[in-house]
Amino acid sequence: MFESCPHCKLARKCLDELKAEHPEYAAVPFEMVDEKKQPDVAAKYDYYYVPTFFVDGEKVHEGHAEKADVEKVFKTALA
């Protein structure tokens, strides 16, 4: 559950900071799925650790994410 998960909270903070620093990132569609509140949606994805990022259905990052990791996700999405 991203509300109580410190790794998800950090990833969310990094997302928000990067969008503020790079306006082009704000155009990247993003959906955060809470596995506790949306188990049917979460079950559609192959992951073990959170946060996990997917771009066009492909897993591009799994587990603890620092700002540089999240930026790589944005760059992958924009490529």
Short mmCIF file of C-alpha atoms in Angstrom, two decimals:
data_model
loop_
_atom_site.label_atom_id
_atom_site.label_comp_id
_atom_site.label_asym_id
_atom_site.label_seq_id
_atom_site.Cartn_x
_atom_site.Cartn_y
_atom_site.Cartn_z
CA MET A 1 0.00 0.00 0.00
CA PHE A 2 1.69 3.16 -1.16
CA GLU A 3 0.20 5.27 1.62
CA SER A 4 2.23 3.44 4.26
CA CYS A 5 5.13 2.10 2.18
CA PRO A 6 8.26 4.23 2.61
CA HIS A 7 9.64 3.11 -0.76
CA CYS A 8 6.45 4.09 -2.56
CA LYS A 9 6.32 7.42 -0.73
CA LEU A 10 9.89 8.16 -1.83
CA ALA A 11 9.10 7.20 -5.42
CA ARG A 12 6.05 9.48 -5.38
CA LYS A 13 8.16 12.35 -4.00
CA CYS A 14 10.74 11.79 -6.75
CA LEU A 15 7.99 11.73 -9.39
CA ASP A 16 6.57 15.02 -8.17
CA GLU A 17 10.00 16.69 -7.97
CA LEU A 18 10.97 15.52 -11.45
CA LYS A 19 7.70 16.71 -12.97
CA ALA A 20 8.26 20.13 -11.39
CA GLU A 21 11.85 20.27 -12.68
CA HIS A 22 11.08 18.89 -16.15
CA PRO A 23 7.72 20.03 -17.55
CA GLU A 24 7.99 17.46 -20.38
CA TYR A 25 7.67 14.67 -17.79
CA ALA A 26 4.21 15.91 -16.82
CA ALA A 27 2.97 14.74 -20.23
CA VAL A 28 3.91 11.12 -19.45
CA PRO A 29 0.75 9.21 -18.48
CA PHE A 30 1.13 7.69 -15.05
CA GLU A 31 -1.03 5.41 -12.94
CA MET A 32 -0.22 4.31 -9.41
CA VAL A 33 -1.89 1.06 -8.37
CA ASP A 34 -2.40 0.30 -4.68
CA GLU A 35 -2.18 -3.48 -4.43
CA LYS A 36 -4.24 -3.49 -1.21
CA LYS A 37 -7.07 -1.37 -2.63
CA GLN A 38 -6.88 -2.62 -6.23
CA PRO A 39 -5.82 -6.29 -6.02
CA ASP A 40 -7.54 -7.15 -9.31
CA VAL A 41 -5.48 -4.53 -11.16
CA ALA A 42 -2.23 -5.41 -9.33
CA ALA A 43 -2.70 -9.10 -10.20
CA LYS A 44 -2.33 -8.23 -13.90
CA TYR A 45 1.31 -7.24 -13.37
CA ASP A 46 4.40 -9.39 -12.78
CA TYR A 47 6.25 -7.90 -9.81
CA TYR A 48 7.58 -8.87 -6.41
CA TYR A 49 8.87 -5.62 -4.94
CA VAL A 50 7.32 -2.16 -4.85
CA PRO A 51 7.47 0.29 -6.33
CA THR A 52 7.59 -1.28 -9.76
CA PHE A 53 7.46 0.81 -12.92
CA PHE A 54 6.14 -0.40 -16.27
CA VAL A 55 6.42 1.38 -19.60
CA ASP A 56 4.13 0.08 -22.35
CA GLY A 57 3.60 -3.12 -20.36
CA GLU A 58 7.32 -3.80 -19.89
CA LYS A 59 8.85 -3.77 -16.42
CA VAL A 60 11.61 -1.15 -16.38
CA HIS A 61 12.31 -0.83 -12.63
CA GLU A 62 11.43 -2.87 -9.56
CA GLY A 63 12.11 -2.09 -5.91
CA HIS A 64 13.50 0.87 -4.03
CA ALA A 65 13.79 3.86 -6.37
CA GLU A 66 15.88 6.97 -5.92
CA LYS A 67 15.39 10.10 -8.01
CA ALA A 68 17.88 8.93 -10.68
CA ASP A 69 15.96 5.65 -11.04
CA VAL A 70 12.66 7.44 -11.52
CA GLU A 71 14.25 9.77 -14.05
CA LYS A 72 15.41 6.73 -16.05
CA VAL A 73 11.79 5.57 -16.10
CA PHE A 74 10.66 8.94 -17.49
CA LYS A 75 13.40 8.89 -20.11
CA THR A 76 12.42 5.37 -21.14
CA ALA A 77 8.79 6.43 -21.46
CA LEU A 78 9.73 9.39 -23.62
CA ALA A 79 12.12 7.44 -25.89
#
